[in-house]
């Protein structure tokens, strides 16, 4: 009588190591799709619900630049003050997993789409929490300034997209695992000698809210001025080129007044 073929070892860390399963966090994957979002829509790269009494943000850093439309030319274009570009708009009604500050139901993100020589990364972002009703009552800015030739780098410009948020379970990348995780877990994995293979992690690499950062390099979490390690707010990756396909990760501190925020960039 033939013997049953033994089942191959599981490749799912959640099944192999219960401690890993306990690290799950909810994330909302935004699923951008090219479209024509309106001012009252959640969007990536769409028009923003911007109050008429607030000037549109500009960037005047001396070191921002781009090679322009023809990279073979290698002639650096160094503009002066340039408008920032809309990156993300999220309404609370579309992203129930995102915790908004009291009295706010709108998150907006813009950045300077030129290249910047700075440690944090190639763009300069600004983040805003607002009340949709307050903006509407004030009135909307009639025209958002657009960037002209030489005022943006193509890798930093999103295509206008609508969003279809879905909630998923998200897990940390290797660099975010607790200290000593592998030392205590590897004996239970049943892996080949010398750890030539490891089960893949279950980190969601996507433009998302919440969950864990999709680090491609060692984790580098910011702390606020009071010394609190900030929480991951959102990741933007894959839907904008960002150099060689890295990501920009935004964090905030919910323990401090004003919800101070910070950001990190990494690349392959």
PDB file of C-alpha atoms in Angstrom:
ATOM      1  CA  UNK A   1       0.000   0.000   0.000  1.00  0.00           C
ATOM      2  CA  UNK A   2       1.624   3.291  -1.057  1.00  0.00           C
ATOM      3  CA  UNK A   3       2.545   5.713   1.671  1.00  0.00           C
ATOM      4  CA  UNK A   4       1.084   9.173   1.719  1.00  0.00           C
ATOM      5  CA  UNK A   5       3.409  11.852   0.353  1.00  0.00           C
ATOM      6  CA  UNK A   6       4.395  14.129   3.239  1.00  0.00           C
ATOM      7  CA  UNK A   7       3.142  17.673   2.946  1.00  0.00           C
ATOM      8  CA  UNK A   8       5.815  20.284   2.240  1.00  0.00           C
ATOM      9  CA  UNK A   9       6.607  22.589   5.149  1.00  0.00           C
ATOM     10  CA  UNK A  10       4.450  25.681   5.408  1.00  0.00           C
ATOM     11  CA  UNK A  11       5.826  28.855   3.821  1.00  0.00           C
ATOM     12  CA  UNK A  12       3.534  31.111   5.787  1.00  0.00           C
ATOM     13  CA  UNK A  13       5.156  32.765   8.790  1.00  0.00           C
ATOM     14  CA  UNK A  14       1.718  33.352  10.305  1.00  0.00           C
ATOM     15  CA  UNK A  15       1.185  29.599  10.520  1.00  0.00           C
ATOM     16  CA  UNK A  16       4.743  28.740  11.492  1.00  0.00           C
ATOM     17  CA  UNK A  17       5.224  31.275  14.262  1.00  0.00           C
ATOM     18  CA  UNK A  18       2.233  32.426  16.360  1.00  0.00           C
ATOM     19  CA  UNK A  19       4.244  35.363  17.708  1.00  0.00           C
ATOM     20  CA  UNK A  20       4.490  36.694  14.165  1.00  0.00           C
ATOM     21  CA  UNK A  21       0.731  36.460  13.693  1.00  0.00           C
ATOM     22  CA  UNK A  22       0.297  38.646  16.782  1.00  0.00           C
ATOM     23  CA  UNK A  23       2.163  41.498  15.073  1.00  0.00           C
ATOM     24  CA  UNK A  24      -0.663  42.034  12.574  1.00  0.00           C
ATOM     25  CA  UNK A  25      -2.024  45.548  12.118  1.00  0.00           C
ATOM     26  CA  UNK A  26      -4.912  46.735   9.993  1.00  0.00           C
ATOM     27  CA  UNK A  27      -3.936  48.722   6.910  1.00  0.00           C
ATOM     28  CA  UNK A  28      -6.091  50.394   4.280  1.00  0.00           C
ATOM     29  CA  UNK A  29      -4.685  49.824   0.780  1.00  0.00           C
ATOM     30  CA  UNK A  30      -5.756  52.750  -1.403  1.00  0.00           C
ATOM     31  CA  UNK A  31      -5.683  51.000  -4.818  1.00  0.00           C
ATOM     32  CA  UNK A  32      -5.262  54.054  -7.101  1.00  0.00           C
ATOM     33  CA  UNK A  33      -6.688  53.800 -10.611  1.00  0.00           C
ATOM     34  CA  UNK A  34      -6.131  56.424 -13.294  1.00  0.00           C
ATOM     35  CA  UNK A  35      -9.182  58.643 -13.528  1.00  0.00           C
ATOM     36  CA  UNK A  36     -10.580  62.119 -13.181  1.00  0.00           C
ATOM     37  CA  UNK A  37     -11.211  62.668  -9.448  1.00  0.00           C
ATOM     38  CA  UNK A  38     -13.112  65.753  -8.366  1.00  0.00           C
ATOM     39  CA  UNK A  39     -12.409  68.210  -5.583  1.00  0.00           C
ATOM     40  CA  UNK A  40     -14.737  66.321  -3.185  1.00  0.00           C
ATOM     41  CA  UNK A  41     -13.169  62.917  -3.955  1.00  0.00           C
ATOM     42  CA  UNK A  42     -10.402  61.028  -2.192  1.00  0.00           C
ATOM     43  CA  UNK A  43      -7.593  60.866  -4.732  1.00  0.00           C
ATOM     44  CA  UNK A  44      -3.943  60.433  -5.569  1.00  0.00           C
ATOM     45  CA  UNK A  45      -2.693  63.333  -7.650  1.00  0.00           C
ATOM     46  CA  UNK A  46      -6.138  64.888  -8.000  1.00  0.00           C
ATOM     47  CA  UNK A  47      -7.440  68.386  -7.302  1.00  0.00           C
ATOM     48  CA  UNK A  48      -7.698  69.358  -3.641  1.00  0.00           C
ATOM     49  CA  UNK A  49     -10.472  70.947  -1.584  1.00  0.00           C
ATOM     50  CA  UNK A  50      -8.360  73.990  -0.690  1.00  0.00           C
ATOM     51  CA  UNK A  51      -9.651  76.975   1.346  1.00  0.00           C
ATOM     52  CA  UNK A  52      -9.661  80.324  -0.441  1.00  0.00           C
ATOM     53  CA  UNK A  53      -8.140  82.143   2.554  1.00  0.00           C
ATOM     54  CA  UNK A  54      -4.984  80.001   2.577  1.00  0.00           C
ATOM     55  CA  UNK A  55      -2.256  80.608  -0.020  1.00  0.00           C
ATOM     56  CA  UNK A  56      -1.211  77.596  -2.032  1.00  0.00           C
ATOM     57  CA  UNK A  57       2.168  76.330  -0.687  1.00  0.00           C
ATOM     58  CA  UNK A  58       5.345  76.947  -2.676  1.00  0.00           C
ATOM     59  CA  UNK A  59       8.919  75.723  -2.277  1.00  0.00           C
ATOM     60  CA  UNK A  60      11.883  78.071  -2.538  1.00  0.00           C
ATOM     61  CA  UNK A  61      14.750  75.833  -1.413  1.00  0.00           C
ATOM     62  CA  UNK A  62      17.944  76.845  -3.135  1.00  0.00           C
ATOM     63  CA  UNK A  63      19.089  73.285  -3.782  1.00  0.00           C
ATOM     64  CA  UNK A  64      16.045  71.914  -5.633  1.00  0.00           C
ATOM     65  CA  UNK A  65      16.571  71.037  -9.277  1.00  0.00           C
ATOM     66  CA  UNK A  66      15.732  68.723 -12.187  1.00  0.00           C
ATOM     67  CA  UNK A  67      17.352  67.620 -15.431  1.00  0.00           C
ATOM     68  CA  UNK A  68      14.260  68.695 -17.306  1.00  0.00           C
ATOM     69  CA  UNK A  69      12.430  66.781 -20.016  1.00  0.00           C
ATOM     70  CA  UNK A  70      15.534  65.338 -21.712  1.00  0.00           C
ATOM     71  CA  UNK A  71      17.789  63.519 -19.218  1.00  0.00           C
ATOM     72  CA  UNK A  72      20.428  63.037 -21.941  1.00  0.00           C
ATOM     73  CA  UNK A  73      20.942  66.784 -22.032  1.00  0.00           C
ATOM     74  CA  UNK A  74      22.207  66.760 -18.420  1.00  0.00           C
ATOM     75  CA  UNK A  75      21.558  70.484 -18.230  1.00  0.00           C
ATOM     76  CA  UNK A  76      20.355  71.087 -14.706  1.00  0.00           C
ATOM     77  CA  UNK A  77      17.363  73.382 -14.363  1.00  0.00           C
ATOM     78  CA  UNK A  78      17.429  75.246 -11.055  1.00  0.00           C
ATOM     79  CA  UNK A  79      14.213  77.238 -10.609  1.00  0.00           C
ATOM     80  CA  UNK A  80      13.343  79.598  -7.813  1.00  0.00           C
ATOM     81  CA  UNK A  81      10.064  79.442  -5.919  1.00  0.00           C
ATOM     82  CA  UNK A  82       7.757  76.825  -7.445  1.00  0.00           C
ATOM     83  CA  UNK A  83       4.250  75.587  -6.559  1.00  0.00           C
ATOM     84  CA  UNK A  84       3.930  72.316  -4.686  1.00  0.00           C
ATOM     85  CA  UNK A  85       1.834  69.622  -6.363  1.00  0.00           C
ATOM     86  CA  UNK A  86      -1.213  67.739  -4.995  1.00  0.00           C
ATOM     87  CA  UNK A  87      -0.279  64.216  -3.913  1.00  0.00           C
ATOM     88  CA  UNK A  88      -3.011  62.764  -1.725  1.00  0.00           C
ATOM     89  CA  UNK A  89      -6.471  63.702  -0.462  1.00  0.00           C
ATOM     90  CA  UNK A  90      -8.360  61.435   1.948  1.00  0.00           C
ATOM     91  CA  UNK A  91     -11.849  61.987   3.329  1.00  0.00           C
ATOM     92  CA  UNK A  92     -12.767  60.169   6.532  1.00  0.00           C
ATOM     93  CA  UNK A  93     -15.875  58.717   4.864  1.00  0.00           C
ATOM     94  CA  UNK A  94     -13.645  56.793   2.426  1.00  0.00           C
ATOM     95  CA  UNK A  95     -10.994  55.561   4.860  1.00  0.00           C
ATOM     96  CA  UNK A  96     -12.758  54.349   8.025  1.00  0.00           C
ATOM     97  CA  UNK A  97      -9.541  52.804   9.334  1.00  0.00           C
ATOM     98  CA  UNK A  98      -7.779  56.181   9.546  1.00  0.00           C
ATOM     99  CA  UNK A  99      -8.113  57.959  12.898  1.00  0.00           C
ATOM    100  CA  UNK A 100      -8.556  61.690  12.306  1.00  0.00           C
ATOM    101  CA  UNK A 101      -7.882  64.411  14.904  1.00  0.00           C
ATOM    102  CA  UNK A 102     -10.969  65.661  16.730  1.00  0.00           C
ATOM    103  CA  UNK A 103     -13.034  67.912  14.483  1.00  0.00           C
ATOM    104  CA  UNK A 104     -11.138  66.941  11.314  1.00  0.00           C
ATOM    105  CA  UNK A 105     -12.251  64.663   8.499  1.00  0.00           C
ATOM    106  CA  UNK A 106      -9.885  65.543   5.657  1.00  0.00           C
ATOM    107  CA  UNK A 107      -6.180  64.738   5.163  1.00  0.00           C
ATOM    108  CA  UNK A 108      -4.209  66.454   2.402  1.00  0.00           C
ATOM    109  CA  UNK A 109      -0.622  65.962   1.278  1.00  0.00           C
ATOM    110  CA  UNK A 110       1.372  68.092  -1.165  1.00  0.00           C
ATOM    111  CA  UNK A 111       5.055  68.187  -2.006  1.00  0.00           C
ATOM    112  CA  UNK A 112       7.620  69.975  -4.109  1.00  0.00           C
ATOM    113  CA  UNK A 113       8.155  67.669  -7.078  1.00  0.00           C
ATOM    114  CA  UNK A 114      11.716  68.758  -7.782  1.00  0.00           C
ATOM    115  CA  UNK A 115      14.806  66.855  -6.604  1.00  0.00           C
ATOM    116  CA  UNK A 116      16.217  67.988  -3.260  1.00  0.00           C
ATOM    117  CA  UNK A 117      19.665  67.202  -1.896  1.00  0.00           C
ATOM    118  CA  UNK A 118      18.723  66.347   1.674  1.00  0.00           C
ATOM    119  CA  UNK A 119      19.097  63.429   4.050  1.00  0.00           C
ATOM    120  CA  UNK A 120      15.379  62.727   4.409  1.00  0.00           C
ATOM    121  CA  UNK A 121      14.699  62.219   0.734  1.00  0.00           C
ATOM    122  CA  UNK A 122      14.192  63.754  -2.695  1.00  0.00           C
ATOM    123  CA  UNK A 123      10.934  65.687  -2.147  1.00  0.00           C
ATOM    124  CA  UNK A 124       9.716  68.305   0.326  1.00  0.00           C
ATOM    125  CA  UNK A 125       6.221  67.423   1.620  1.00  0.00           C
ATOM    126  CA  UNK A 126       3.598  69.243   3.671  1.00  0.00           C
ATOM    127  CA  UNK A 127       0.664  67.565   5.396  1.00  0.00           C
ATOM    128  CA  UNK A 128      -2.642  69.136   6.460  1.00  0.00           C
ATOM    129  CA  UNK A 129      -5.620  67.993   8.570  1.00  0.00           C
ATOM    130  CA  UNK A 130      -8.846  69.879   7.812  1.00  0.00           C
ATOM    131  CA  UNK A 131     -12.608  69.921   8.281  1.00  0.00           C
ATOM    132  CA  UNK A 132     -14.447  69.524   4.983  1.00  0.00           C
ATOM    133  CA  UNK A 133     -17.410  71.576   6.241  1.00  0.00           C
ATOM    134  CA  UNK A 134     -15.137  74.428   7.349  1.00  0.00           C
ATOM    135  CA  UNK A 135     -13.371  74.564   3.996  1.00  0.00           C
ATOM    136  CA  UNK A 136     -16.682  74.612   2.129  1.00  0.00           C
ATOM    137  CA  UNK A 137     -18.048  77.365   4.382  1.00  0.00           C
ATOM    138  CA  UNK A 138     -14.947  79.506   3.805  1.00  0.00           C
ATOM    139  CA  UNK A 139     -14.983  78.941   0.074  1.00  0.00           C
ATOM    140  CA  UNK A 140     -12.631  77.139  -2.288  1.00  0.00           C
ATOM    141  CA  UNK A 141      -9.492  78.481  -3.904  1.00  0.00           C
ATOM    142  CA  UNK A 142     -10.559  79.206  -7.476  1.00  0.00           C
ATOM    143  CA  UNK A 143      -7.337  78.125  -9.140  1.00  0.00           C
ATOM    144  CA  UNK A 144      -4.533  75.933  -7.815  1.00  0.00           C
ATOM    145  CA  UNK A 145      -1.201  77.002  -9.350  1.00  0.00           C
ATOM    146  CA  UNK A 146       0.294  74.376 -11.626  1.00  0.00           C
ATOM    147  CA  UNK A 147       3.958  73.614 -12.228  1.00  0.00           C
ATOM    148  CA  UNK A 148       5.558  74.571 -15.523  1.00  0.00           C
ATOM    149  CA  UNK A 149       8.448  73.126 -17.480  1.00  0.00           C
ATOM    150  CA  UNK A 150      11.535  72.792 -15.305  1.00  0.00           C
ATOM    151  CA  UNK A 151       9.493  73.044 -12.100  1.00  0.00           C
ATOM    152  CA  UNK A 152       9.045  69.307 -11.471  1.00  0.00           C
ATOM    153  CA  UNK A 153      10.775  65.976 -11.888  1.00  0.00           C
ATOM    154  CA  UNK A 154       8.629  63.408 -13.714  1.00  0.00           C
ATOM    155  CA  UNK A 155       9.468  60.688 -11.190  1.00  0.00           C
ATOM    156  CA  UNK A 156       7.773  62.718  -8.442  1.00  0.00           C
ATOM    157  CA  UNK A 157       4.485  63.463 -10.247  1.00  0.00           C
ATOM    158  CA  UNK A 158       1.478  61.199  -9.634  1.00  0.00           C
ATOM    159  CA  UNK A 159      -1.085  60.443 -12.322  1.00  0.00           C
ATOM    160  CA  UNK A 160      -4.534  61.705 -11.247  1.00  0.00           C
ATOM    161  CA  UNK A 161      -6.233  58.645  -9.782  1.00  0.00           C
ATOM    162  CA  UNK A 162      -9.381  57.679  -7.959  1.00  0.00           C
ATOM    163  CA  UNK A 163      -9.109  55.410  -4.907  1.00  0.00           C
ATOM    164  CA  UNK A 164     -10.836  52.152  -3.951  1.00  0.00           C
ATOM    165  CA  UNK A 165      -9.718  51.586  -0.337  1.00  0.00           C
ATOM    166  CA  UNK A 166      -9.725  48.048   1.050  1.00  0.00           C
ATOM    167  CA  UNK A 167      -8.741  46.903   4.551  1.00  0.00           C
ATOM    168  CA  UNK A 168      -6.117  44.158   4.894  1.00  0.00           C
ATOM    169  CA  UNK A 169      -3.896  42.609   7.559  1.00  0.00           C
ATOM    170  CA  UNK A 170      -0.368  43.985   7.422  1.00  0.00           C
ATOM    171  CA  UNK A 171       2.810  42.618   8.997  1.00  0.00           C
ATOM    172  CA  UNK A 172       6.273  44.082   9.642  1.00  0.00           C
ATOM    173  CA  UNK A 173       9.254  43.779   7.353  1.00  0.00           C
ATOM    174  CA  UNK A 174      12.299  41.926   8.655  1.00  0.00           C
ATOM    175  CA  UNK A 175      13.902  45.102  10.004  1.00  0.00           C
ATOM    176  CA  UNK A 176      10.838  45.821  12.174  1.00  0.00           C
ATOM    177  CA  UNK A 177      10.690  42.413  13.849  1.00  0.00           C
ATOM    178  CA  UNK A 178      11.275  42.375  17.625  1.00  0.00           C
ATOM    179  CA  UNK A 179      14.867  41.975  18.798  1.00  0.00           C
ATOM    180  CA  UNK A 180      15.854  38.320  18.991  1.00  0.00           C
ATOM    181  CA  UNK A 181      12.911  37.205  16.827  1.00  0.00           C
ATOM    182  CA  UNK A 182      14.960  35.036  14.496  1.00  0.00           C
ATOM    183  CA  UNK A 183      17.116  33.536  17.226  1.00  0.00           C
ATOM    184  CA  UNK A 184      14.054  32.136  18.973  1.00  0.00           C
ATOM    185  CA  UNK A 185      12.013  31.384  15.848  1.00  0.00           C
ATOM    186  CA  UNK A 186      14.395  29.745  13.383  1.00  0.00           C
ATOM    187  CA  UNK A 187      14.529  26.373  15.198  1.00  0.00           C
ATOM    188  CA  UNK A 188      10.788  26.041  14.530  1.00  0.00           C
ATOM    189  CA  UNK A 189      10.935  26.847  10.816  1.00  0.00           C
ATOM    190  CA  UNK A 190      12.356  23.540   9.581  1.00  0.00           C
ATOM    191  CA  UNK A 191      14.472  25.332   7.014  1.00  0.00           C
ATOM    192  CA  UNK A 192      17.426  23.982   5.014  1.00  0.00           C
ATOM    193  CA  UNK A 193      20.886  24.160   6.543  1.00  0.00           C
ATOM    194  CA  UNK A 194      22.501  27.615   6.568  1.00  0.00           C
ATOM    195  CA  UNK A 195      19.091  29.278   6.218  1.00  0.00           C
ATOM    196  CA  UNK A 196      19.338  29.271   2.433  1.00  0.00           C
ATOM    197  CA  UNK A 197      15.618  30.069   2.256  1.00  0.00           C
ATOM    198  CA  UNK A 198      13.142  31.792   4.535  1.00  0.00           C
ATOM    199  CA  UNK A 199       9.379  32.096   4.278  1.00  0.00           C
ATOM    200  CA  UNK A 200       8.364  35.445   2.773  1.00  0.00           C
ATOM    201  CA  UNK A 201       7.012  38.070   5.120  1.00  0.00           C
ATOM    202  CA  UNK A 202       3.423  39.312   4.827  1.00  0.00           C
ATOM    203  CA  UNK A 203       4.162  43.021   4.630  1.00  0.00           C
ATOM    204  CA  UNK A 204       1.872  44.815   2.172  1.00  0.00           C
ATOM    205  CA  UNK A 205       3.933  46.845  -0.294  1.00  0.00           C
ATOM    206  CA  UNK A 206       1.453  49.413  -1.586  1.00  0.00           C
ATOM    207  CA  UNK A 207       0.219  52.952  -1.152  1.00  0.00           C
ATOM    208  CA  UNK A 208      -1.644  52.508   2.116  1.00  0.00           C
ATOM    209  CA  UNK A 209      -2.803  54.029   5.390  1.00  0.00           C
ATOM    210  CA  UNK A 210      -1.792  52.456   8.708  1.00  0.00           C
ATOM    211  CA  UNK A 211      -0.172  49.066   9.023  1.00  0.00           C
ATOM    212  CA  UNK A 212       3.614  48.831   8.833  1.00  0.00           C
ATOM    213  CA  UNK A 213       6.097  50.740   6.654  1.00  0.00           C
ATOM    214  CA  UNK A 214       7.212  48.858   3.547  1.00  0.00           C
ATOM    215  CA  UNK A 215      10.922  49.464   4.223  1.00  0.00           C
ATOM    216  CA  UNK A 216      13.385  48.364   1.550  1.00  0.00           C
ATOM    217  CA  UNK A 217      16.315  49.417   3.755  1.00  0.00           C
ATOM    218  CA  UNK A 218      16.774  49.138   7.558  1.00  0.00           C
ATOM    219  CA  UNK A 219      13.894  50.601   9.556  1.00  0.00           C
ATOM    220  CA  UNK A 220      14.403  54.230  10.561  1.00  0.00           C
ATOM    221  CA  UNK A 221      11.488  55.389  12.716  1.00  0.00           C
ATOM    222  CA  UNK A 222      11.331  59.082  13.676  1.00  0.00           C
ATOM    223  CA  UNK A 223      10.667  60.412  17.176  1.00  0.00           C
ATOM    224  CA  UNK A 224       8.839  63.608  18.045  1.00  0.00           C
ATOM    225  CA  UNK A 225      10.427  66.509  19.955  1.00  0.00           C
ATOM    226  CA  UNK A 226       9.195  64.945  23.217  1.00  0.00           C
ATOM    227  CA  UNK A 227      10.988  61.681  22.485  1.00  0.00           C
ATOM    228  CA  UNK A 228       7.957  59.551  21.561  1.00  0.00           C
ATOM    229  CA  UNK A 229       8.450  57.103  18.727  1.00  0.00           C
ATOM    230  CA  UNK A 230       5.970  58.157  16.074  1.00  0.00           C
ATOM    231  CA  UNK A 231       3.298  55.890  14.593  1.00  0.00           C
ATOM    232  CA  UNK A 232       3.141  54.956  10.930  1.00  0.00           C
ATOM    233  CA  UNK A 233       0.496  57.091   9.227  1.00  0.00           C
ATOM    234  CA  UNK A 234       0.794  56.253   5.527  1.00  0.00           C
ATOM    235  CA  UNK A 235       3.084  54.870   2.847  1.00  0.00           C
ATOM    236  CA  UNK A 236       3.323  56.027  -0.754  1.00  0.00           C
ATOM    237  CA  UNK A 237       5.124  53.549  -2.979  1.00  0.00           C
ATOM    238  CA  UNK A 238       4.787  51.977  -6.394  1.00  0.00           C
ATOM    239  CA  UNK A 239       2.223  54.443  -7.760  1.00  0.00           C
ATOM    240  CA  UNK A 240       4.882  57.164  -8.095  1.00  0.00           C
ATOM    241  CA  UNK A 241       8.344  56.314  -9.421  1.00  0.00           C
ATOM    242  CA  UNK A 242      10.320  57.957  -6.563  1.00  0.00           C
ATOM    243  CA  UNK A 243      13.791  57.390  -7.949  1.00  0.00           C
ATOM    244  CA  UNK A 244      14.400  53.640  -8.201  1.00  0.00           C
ATOM    245  CA  UNK A 245      11.040  52.503  -6.816  1.00  0.00           C
ATOM    246  CA  UNK A 246      11.457  53.188  -3.140  1.00  0.00           C
ATOM    247  CA  UNK A 247       8.802  54.556  -0.831  1.00  0.00           C
ATOM    248  CA  UNK A 248       7.979  57.601   1.275  1.00  0.00           C
ATOM    249  CA  UNK A 249       6.640  56.848   4.746  1.00  0.00           C
ATOM    250  CA  UNK A 250       4.761  59.369   6.874  1.00  0.00           C
ATOM    251  CA  UNK A 251       4.526  59.204  10.668  1.00  0.00           C
ATOM    252  CA  UNK A 252       2.755  61.193  13.373  1.00  0.00           C
ATOM    253  CA  UNK A 253       2.696  61.407  17.153  1.00  0.00           C
ATOM    254  CA  UNK A 254      -0.779  61.111  18.649  1.00  0.00           C
ATOM    255  CA  UNK A 255       0.580  61.705  22.159  1.00  0.00           C
ATOM    256  CA  UNK A 256       1.489  65.347  21.507  1.00  0.00           C
ATOM    257  CA  UNK A 257      -0.748  68.369  20.828  1.00  0.00           C
ATOM    258  CA  UNK A 258      -0.985  69.301  17.187  1.00  0.00           C
ATOM    259  CA  UNK A 259      -0.140  65.790  15.966  1.00  0.00           C
ATOM    260  CA  UNK A 260       3.467  66.507  14.941  1.00  0.00           C
ATOM    261  CA  UNK A 261       4.485  64.528  11.874  1.00  0.00           C
ATOM    262  CA  UNK A 262       7.632  63.489  10.066  1.00  0.00           C
ATOM    263  CA  UNK A 263       8.616  61.388   7.087  1.00  0.00           C
ATOM    264  CA  UNK A 264      11.258  59.024   5.765  1.00  0.00           C
ATOM    265  CA  UNK A 265      12.360  57.877   2.302  1.00  0.00           C
ATOM    266  CA  UNK A 266      14.188  54.750   1.233  1.00  0.00           C
ATOM    267  CA  UNK A 267      14.925  53.065  -2.082  1.00  0.00           C
ATOM    268  CA  UNK A 268      16.193  49.781  -3.492  1.00  0.00           C
TER     269      UNK A 268
END
